[in-house]
Structure formats: structure tokens, C-alpha cells
Short mmCIF file of C-alpha atoms in Angstrom, two decimals:
data_model
loop_
_atom_site.label_atom_id
_atom_site.label_comp_id
_atom_site.label_asym_id
_atom_site.label_seq_id
_atom_site.Cartn_x
_atom_site.Cartn_y
_atom_site.Cartn_z
CA UNK A 1450 0.01 0.00 -0.01
CA UNK A 1451 1.47 3.30 -1.07
CA UNK A 1452 2.27 5.78 1.65
CA UNK A 1453 0.15 8.90 1.74
CA UNK A 1454 2.02 12.00 0.91
CA UNK A 1455 1.92 14.57 3.65
CA UNK A 1456 -0.45 17.35 2.70
CA UNK A 1457 0.75 20.91 3.09
CA UNK A 1458 -1.49 23.87 3.47
CA UNK A 1459 -0.60 27.10 1.78
CA UNK A 1460 0.08 29.75 4.35
CA UNK A 1461 -2.45 32.54 4.49
CA UNK A 1462 -0.81 35.94 3.87
CA UNK A 1463 -0.39 37.76 7.14
CA UNK A 1464 -2.16 41.09 7.34
CA UNK A 1465 -1.10 43.91 9.57
CA UNK A 1466 -3.67 45.48 11.83
CA UNK A 1467 -3.83 48.49 9.52
CA UNK A 1468 -4.67 46.29 6.49
CA UNK A 1469 -7.60 44.44 8.14
CA UNK A 1470 -10.86 45.92 6.79
CA UNK A 1471 -13.95 46.67 8.86
CA UNK A 1472 -16.67 44.01 8.42
CA UNK A 1473 -19.89 43.03 10.19
CA UNK A 1474 -19.55 42.14 13.87
CA UNK A 1475 -20.69 38.48 13.29
CA UNK A 1476 -18.69 37.91 10.12
CA UNK A 1477 -15.39 35.96 10.14
CA UNK A 1478 -12.48 38.25 10.95
CA UNK A 1479 -10.51 39.08 7.74
CA UNK A 1480 -7.29 38.31 9.55
CA UNK A 1481 -7.98 34.57 9.12
CA UNK A 1482 -8.11 33.66 12.82
CA UNK A 1483 -11.38 31.81 12.39
CA UNK A 1484 -13.09 33.93 15.04
CA UNK A 1485 -15.89 36.40 14.49
CA UNK A 1486 -14.80 39.95 13.80
CA UNK A 1487 -16.36 41.24 17.07
CA UNK A 1488 -14.26 38.80 19.10
CA UNK A 1489 -11.04 39.46 17.22
CA UNK A 1490 -9.87 42.69 15.53
CA UNK A 1491 -13.35 44.16 15.88
CA UNK A 1492 -12.83 44.42 19.63
CA UNK A 1493 -10.23 47.12 19.28
CA UNK A 1494 -12.14 48.77 16.46
CA UNK A 1495 -15.32 48.83 18.56
CA UNK A 1496 -13.46 50.47 21.45
CA UNK A 1497 -11.98 53.06 19.09
CA UNK A 1498 -15.29 54.07 17.61
CA UNK A 1499 -17.11 54.33 20.95
CA UNK A 1500 -14.44 56.13 22.93
CA UNK A 1501 -15.54 59.75 23.30
CA UNK A 1502 -13.17 62.40 21.99
CA UNK A 1503 -13.79 65.36 24.32
CA UNK A 1504 -12.58 68.05 21.86
CA UNK A 1505 -13.19 66.63 18.38
CA UNK A 1506 -12.53 69.98 16.68
CA UNK A 1507 -9.34 70.82 18.52
CA UNK A 1508 -6.57 71.80 16.11
CA UNK A 1509 -8.99 72.98 13.41
CA UNK A 1510 -9.03 76.63 12.43
CA UNK A 1511 -12.09 78.18 14.04
CA UNK A 1512 -12.63 75.45 16.66
CA UNK A 1513 -15.08 77.64 18.60
CA UNK A 1514 -17.19 78.31 15.52
CA UNK A 1515 -17.21 74.60 14.71
CA UNK A 1516 -18.72 74.03 18.15
CA UNK A 1517 -21.24 76.82 17.65
CA UNK A 1518 -22.34 75.55 14.25
CA UNK A 1519 -22.65 72.00 15.59
CA UNK A 1520 -24.75 72.90 18.66
CA UNK A 1521 -26.14 76.45 18.52
CA UNK A 1522 -26.71 77.82 15.05
CA UNK A 1523 -29.67 76.61 12.95
CA UNK A 1524 -28.62 77.64 9.44
CA UNK A 1525 -25.05 78.45 8.41
CA UNK A 1526 -22.45 77.46 5.81
CA UNK A 1527 -18.67 77.66 5.57
CA UNK A 1528 -16.53 77.08 2.47
CA UNK A 1529 -13.90 74.45 3.29
CA UNK A 1530 -10.41 74.16 1.77
CA UNK A 1531 -8.70 70.81 1.48
CA UNK A 1532 -5.02 69.96 1.83
CA UNK A 1533 -3.58 69.97 -1.67
CA UNK A 1534 -6.64 71.63 -3.19
CA UNK A 1535 -9.88 70.30 -4.59
CA UNK A 1536 -9.92 67.21 -6.83
CA UNK A 1537 -10.85 67.64 -10.48
CA UNK A 1538 -14.59 67.84 -11.04
CA UNK A 1539 -15.35 69.23 -7.55
CA UNK A 1540 -15.86 73.00 -7.71
CA UNK A 1541 -16.36 73.48 -3.97
CA UNK A 1542 -16.81 71.79 -0.60
CA UNK A 1543 -19.20 73.53 1.80
CA UNK A 1544 -19.89 72.74 5.44
CA UNK A 1545 -23.58 73.18 6.30
CA UNK A 1546 -25.22 73.02 9.70
CA UNK A 1547 -27.88 70.65 8.45
CA UNK A 1548 -28.98 69.17 5.10
CA UNK A 1549 -32.33 67.96 3.73
CA UNK A 1550 -33.46 64.59 5.13
CA UNK A 1551 -30.60 64.88 7.65
CA UNK A 1552 -28.21 63.57 5.00
CA UNK A 1553 -24.60 63.39 6.21
CA UNK A 1554 -23.48 64.86 2.88
CA UNK A 1555 -24.66 65.53 -0.67
CA UNK A 1556 -22.78 65.51 -3.98
CA UNK A 1557 -24.74 67.98 -6.09
CA UNK A 1558 -25.40 67.62 -9.78
CA UNK A 1559 -22.65 70.12 -10.54
CA UNK A 1560 -20.12 68.10 -8.56
CA UNK A 1561 -19.98 70.39 -5.51
CA UNK A 1562 -20.26 68.89 -2.06
CA UNK A 1563 -22.37 69.86 0.96
CA UNK A 1564 -21.19 68.32 4.25
CA UNK A 1565 -23.71 68.24 7.08
CA UNK A 1566 -22.49 68.99 10.59
CA UNK A 1567 -25.55 68.49 12.84
CA UNK A 1568 -25.99 64.72 12.38
CA UNK A 1569 -25.94 61.74 14.69
CA UNK A 1570 -22.57 60.02 14.46
CA UNK A 1571 -21.71 56.37 14.85
CA UNK A 1572 -18.59 56.86 16.97
CA UNK A 1573 -17.31 59.02 19.75
CA UNK A 1574 -15.14 61.06 17.37
CA UNK A 1575 -17.22 63.47 15.34
CA UNK A 1576 -14.13 64.60 13.42
CA UNK A 1577 -13.36 61.07 12.20
CA UNK A 1578 -17.02 60.48 11.18
CA UNK A 1579 -17.15 63.75 9.23
CA UNK A 1580 -13.83 63.01 7.53
CA UNK A 1581 -15.12 59.56 6.45
CA UNK A 1582 -18.28 61.13 5.06
CA UNK A 1583 -16.28 63.78 3.20
CA UNK A 1584 -13.91 61.20 1.67
CA UNK A 1585 -16.82 59.16 0.31
CA UNK A 1586 -18.51 62.29 -1.02
CA UNK A 1587 -15.33 63.14 -2.96
CA UNK A 1588 -15.56 59.91 -5.00
CA UNK A 1589 -19.32 59.41 -5.34
CA UNK A 1590 -21.33 60.24 -8.46
CA UNK A 1591 -22.82 63.74 -8.80
CA UNK A 1592 -26.45 63.99 -7.72
CA UNK A 1593 -26.01 61.46 -4.88
CA UNK A 1594 -26.63 61.86 -1.12
CA UNK A 1595 -24.13 60.14 1.20
CA UNK A 1596 -25.55 57.80 3.85
CA UNK A 1597 -24.18 57.46 7.35
CA UNK A 1598 -21.97 54.54 8.42
CA UNK A 1599 -19.43 53.52 11.03
CA UNK A 1600 -16.08 55.07 10.10
CA UNK A 1601 -12.97 52.87 10.17
CA UNK A 1602 -11.22 53.23 13.49
CA UNK A 1603 -7.91 54.10 11.73
CA UNK A 1604 -9.46 56.44 9.20
CA UNK A 1605 -8.44 60.09 8.81
CA UNK A 1606 -9.88 62.95 10.80
CA UNK A 1607 -10.89 66.43 9.58
CA UNK A 1608 -7.56 67.65 10.88
CA UNK A 1609 -5.89 65.41 8.28
CA UNK A 1610 -8.06 66.48 5.32
CA UNK A 1611 -8.59 70.23 5.73
CA UNK A 1612 -6.09 72.95 4.90
CA UNK A 1613 -4.70 74.18 8.25
CA UNK A 1614 -3.94 77.61 6.75
CA UNK A 1615 -7.41 78.30 5.44
CA UNK A 1616 -9.69 80.74 7.32
CA UNK A 1617 -12.96 79.47 8.77
CA UNK A 1618 -15.65 82.08 8.09
CA UNK A 1619 -19.24 81.03 8.90
CA UNK A 1620 -22.04 82.67 6.93
CA UNK A 1621 -25.26 82.63 8.99
CA UNK A 1622 -28.45 82.38 6.96
CA UNK A 1623 -31.99 83.34 7.81
CA UNK A 1624 -33.24 80.08 6.24
CA UNK A 1625 -32.21 76.98 4.33
CA UNK A 1626 -32.43 78.22 0.76
CA UNK A 1627 -28.79 77.23 0.36
CA UNK A 1628 -30.01 73.62 0.08
CA UNK A 1629 -31.03 74.19 -3.55
CA UNK A 1630 -29.35 76.33 -6.22
CA UNK A 1631 -32.65 77.88 -7.32
CA UNK A 1632 -35.05 77.97 -4.36
CA UNK A 1633 -37.62 80.13 -6.17
CA UNK A 1634 -38.12 77.44 -8.84
CA UNK A 1635 -37.96 74.43 -6.48
CA UNK A 1636 -40.42 71.59 -6.83
CA UNK A 1637 -43.52 71.63 -4.57
CA UNK A 1638 -42.03 68.91 -2.30
CA UNK A 1639 -38.76 70.75 -1.91
CA UNK A 1640 -40.55 74.05 -1.38
CA UNK A 1641 -42.71 72.51 1.39
CA UNK A 1642 -39.62 71.02 3.06
CA UNK A 1643 -37.87 74.44 2.95
CA UNK A 1644 -40.93 76.13 4.42
CA UNK A 1645 -41.07 73.72 7.37
CA UNK A 1646 -37.34 74.04 8.05
CA UNK A 1647 -37.39 77.80 7.82
CA UNK A 1648 -40.32 78.01 10.18
CA UNK A 1649 -38.40 76.09 12.83
CA UNK A 1650 -35.17 78.11 12.51
CA UNK A 1651 -34.42 80.54 15.33
CA UNK A 1652 -33.19 83.92 14.00
CA UNK A 1653 -29.42 83.99 14.72
CA UNK A 1654 -26.66 86.55 14.10
CA UNK A 1655 -22.89 86.17 14.53
CA UNK A 1656 -21.37 89.17 16.33
CA UNK A 1657 -18.54 91.04 14.65
CA UNK A 1658 -16.99 92.72 17.69
CA UNK A 1659 -15.89 89.48 19.40
CA UNK A 1660 -15.17 85.94 18.22
CA UNK A 1661 -17.59 83.00 18.29
CA UNK A 1662 -20.49 84.88 19.92
CA UNK A 1663 -24.03 84.39 18.56
CA UNK A 1664 -27.13 86.44 19.27
CA UNK A 1665 -30.43 84.65 18.83
CA UNK A 1666 -34.10 85.66 19.08
CA UNK A 1667 -36.78 83.58 20.83
CA UNK A 1668 -40.45 84.47 21.48
CA UNK A 1669 -39.98 85.53 25.10
CA UNK A 1670 -36.47 86.96 25.20
CA UNK A 1671 -33.22 87.09 23.24
CA UNK A 1672 -29.97 85.44 24.16
CA UNK A 1673 -26.22 85.69 23.58
CA UNK A 1674 -24.33 82.43 23.48
CA UNK A 1675 -20.58 82.88 23.41
CA UNK A 1676 -18.14 79.96 22.89
CA UNK A 1677 -15.04 80.64 24.99
CA UNK A 1678 -11.53 79.20 24.45
CA UNK A 1679 -10.37 79.31 28.08
CA UNK A 1680 -9.99 76.27 30.40
CA UNK A 1681 -13.30 75.74 32.21
CA UNK A 1682 -12.04 76.17 35.80
CA UNK A 1683 -10.14 79.36 34.97
CA UNK A 1684 -13.12 80.76 33.10
CA UNK A 1685 -15.56 79.99 35.93
CA UNK A 1686 -13.27 81.73 38.38
CA UNK A 1687 -13.12 84.83 36.13
CA UNK A 1688 -16.87 84.89 35.57
CA UNK A 1689 -17.43 84.51 39.31
CA UNK A 1690 -15.14 87.52 40.02
CA UNK A 1691 -17.13 89.62 37.54
CA UNK A 1692 -20.50 88.34 38.81
CA UNK A 1693 -19.72 89.13 42.46
CA UNK A 1694 -18.55 92.62 41.42
CA UNK A 1695 -21.78 93.24 39.47
CA UNK A 1696 -19.88 93.31 36.17
CA UNK A 1697 -21.09 90.12 34.47
CA UNK A 1698 -24.04 91.61 32.60
CA UNK A 1699 -24.15 93.16 29.15
CA UNK A 1700 -26.15 96.19 30.16
CA UNK A 1701 -29.54 97.01 31.62
CA UNK A 1702 -31.99 94.16 31.58
CA UNK A 1703 -29.35 91.55 30.72
CA UNK A 1704 -28.18 88.69 32.89
CA UNK A 1705 -25.53 85.96 32.82
CA UNK A 1706 -27.72 82.90 33.43
CA UNK A 1707 -25.32 80.02 33.13
CA UNK A 1708 -23.30 78.09 30.56
CA UNK A 1709 -23.17 75.08 28.29
CA UNK A 1710 -20.40 72.55 28.04
CA UNK A 1711 -19.96 71.56 24.41
CA UNK A 1712 -17.21 69.46 22.86
CA UNK A 1713 -14.65 70.41 25.50
CA UNK A 1714 -15.40 74.13 25.52
CA UNK A 1715 -17.55 76.37 27.76
CA UNK A 1716 -20.36 78.54 26.37
CA UNK A 1717 -21.62 81.27 28.71
CA UNK A 1718 -25.22 82.33 28.05
CA UNK A 1719 -26.87 85.70 28.71
CA UNK A 1720 -30.58 86.55 28.72
CA UNK A 1721 -31.29 89.75 26.82
CA UNK A 1722 -34.38 91.90 26.56
CA UNK A 1723 -36.53 91.11 23.54
CA UNK A 1724 -35.88 94.64 22.24
CA UNK A 1725 -32.10 94.19 22.30
CA UNK A 1726 -30.88 93.41 18.78
CA UNK A 1727 -27.61 91.86 17.71
CA UNK A 1728 -26.34 95.31 16.79
CA UNK A 1729 -27.26 96.59 20.27
CA UNK A 1730 -25.14 93.92 21.96
CA UNK A 1731 -21.95 94.46 19.87
CA UNK A 1732 -20.47 97.23 22.05
CA UNK A 1733 -21.42 95.67 25.45
CA UNK A 1734 -19.88 92.39 24.35
CA UNK A 1735 -16.58 94.06 23.38
CA UNK A 1736 -16.51 95.86 26.74
CA UNK A 1737 -17.23 92.59 28.57
CA UNK A 1738 -14.31 90.94 26.73
CA UNK A 1739 -11.97 93.54 28.23
CA UNK A 1740 -13.34 92.99 31.75
CA UNK A 1741 -13.04 89.24 31.29
CA UNK A 1742 -9.40 89.50 30.18
CA UNK A 1743 -8.58 91.37 33.37
CA UNK A 1744 -10.43 88.81 35.54
CA UNK A 1745 -8.71 85.92 33.76
CA UNK A 1746 -5.31 87.45 34.56
CA UNK A 1747 -5.97 87.46 38.33
CA UNK A 1748 -4.62 84.57 40.42
CA UNK A 1749 -5.86 85.84 43.76
CA UNK A 1750 -7.92 83.42 45.85
CA UNK A 1751 -11.69 83.83 45.44
CA UNK A 1752 -13.46 85.74 48.15
CA UNK A 1753 -16.46 84.34 49.93
CA UNK A 1754 -18.83 86.27 47.64
CA UNK A 1755 -16.92 85.10 44.59
CA UNK A 1756 -17.06 81.45 45.74
CA UNK A 1757 -20.85 81.74 46.15
CA UNK A 1758 -21.13 83.27 42.71
CA UNK A 1759 -18.99 80.45 41.28
CA UNK A 1760 -21.18 77.85 42.97
CA UNK A 1761 -24.27 79.42 41.38
CA UNK A 1762 -22.66 79.41 37.93
CA UNK A 1763 -21.55 75.80 38.32
CA UNK A 1764 -25.07 74.72 39.27
CA UNK A 1765 -26.40 76.33 36.09
CA UNK A 1766 -24.16 74.43 33.71
CA UNK A 1767 -25.66 72.14 31.09
CA UNK A 1768 -23.61 69.64 29.06
CA UNK A 1769 -24.65 69.36 25.42
CA UNK A 1770 -24.21 65.84 24.01
#
């Protein structure tokens, strides 16, 4: 009886962690281990996409305005510049607060791209999710909306794709006519969608005298919401000093009522009289900025009154998620 020849198995090519693609959690892991993806390389990927990045826009030009457009401003756009310039066939890339049907992005018929900012994201890193959406929009066919998905854990972030030297200049709109090139001749369905969106938009104006401050109008009173760059503890101390000294308001009938925490930054909020317009608050805001700079420079221990004021401000903080 002839001896059986020993059988040899061809070795499977070894993939590095960076080369292993993202697949469904219950599918076999592409690394060839024989285990499901979720129990193998998907474990690290899952952790990477769920771990919260506290300041996703840190390092981007205009970080504070990114935060404002993500959380505070209903309708605004910003022209984005990419590292190395725009690919052929793409005349422009525009960041928009929100898009029709809550699309993450849209490649228009003319090849231009609208990238939506106010969308639910699949991971804890908004920057990575937006970068993934933008990369897919750059290669999709014109006239196509981009759907959401879980971004690869090792994918680029906005900080990798955007030109770090480009200015970030938000244009605040009174409505969402920027959705369509010719809003006056839109179809009845699009016109109805625009009407509903415009009816829900809160009138908002970006101040010119200070950075990242936005006036908005509501039925009962107006507000100023101002995204600050300072470390939270230092800022609260400074605001408490001003509040205890009676210098935290923006004029008669105005009041510092608390603050938001948003994407690693602090956003103080003032109530304003309904008659106080954005133009009216320009000078008081600039004067407050000078008072705040002086308070921020102080390292003296807080007095009893200042500690009480700080406690009140801390109790009126709301975290936006």
C-alpha cells in the first residue's frame, strides 16, 4: 500500500492590523483567525469608535465656531479648503449646519459637495465620522446623497483632510435656501420642506466685535451664546469675580444665566431683553471681553462672595451631548 504523501497547506498571507478591513460584527475576521470579527480585531475597532473624543474639533481653524455651528446655530455654511486643493470635477466643498433629510453629505449635480455637521454620528469622534463622510462624497457620483456609516477606526480625521492655513468664516443664513441652487423654482415637495425648516429656525446673528458669539431671538427673550476658548475652571473663576462685582451683565435688563459645556469648551449664556438686537449687543460684548481679560489674569484666591457666585454658575451648567 502506497504511503500517503503529507499534505501541506498554503500559508495565508499575514495582514497587519492597519490592513484588516472593517466588516460586520458576526462575520469571520478578515485576519484569518477563524473567530468572528467582534471577538477578534473588531474588539479594538469597537473600542476606538465608541471612545468619546472630548474636543473633536481641537486643532482645526475656528474650533469655537465649529462648536457653535454643531450645537447652537440653525442655518449656516462655511466654504472648506482641502489639503492639496480640490480634486478635479469638484468646484467646492461647503460645510452646512444641516442638510435635507438629515443627509450626512450631498454631492450635487454640478459636482460640488455639501457636508452636514448636525448629524448623529456612529462613533465618539465626530471629526473622524465627518472625515469619512467627506472622503466618500469626494468619490461618489454627482447627484448622490451620502448615507451614514461607522467610520474605520484608523481612518483620517478632519484635521488630516482640511487645509490648516485656510480661514474658517461662517455665513449665518436666515433660512435653508442654500439647500437648492434655485429655491424660487424648487419643486412643490422641496418648497414645502424648505418652508417647514425655515419656520423652525431661530433667527441668529454672529457678532462682529468678538469671536464665536451668537445672538439669537426667541419668542420671550433674546440670548447671547458665546463659545469661549479658556480652560473651564479658569473661566468659571473669572466669571465669578465679575458676577460678584456686578460686572457680568451686558447692560440694563441683561443677565448671565449659566453656561453650556460643548465638545470640550464652555459657552456662557446671557438673557437679553426682547428689544435688544444683535447690533445693540456688539459694544457691550466688546466691553465685557476687556473685563473678562482682566479677571482671567488674576490669580488671587476667590473671596467668599466670589465662591458663592462660582457655585451658582456651576449649578447652572448644562452639558450638550
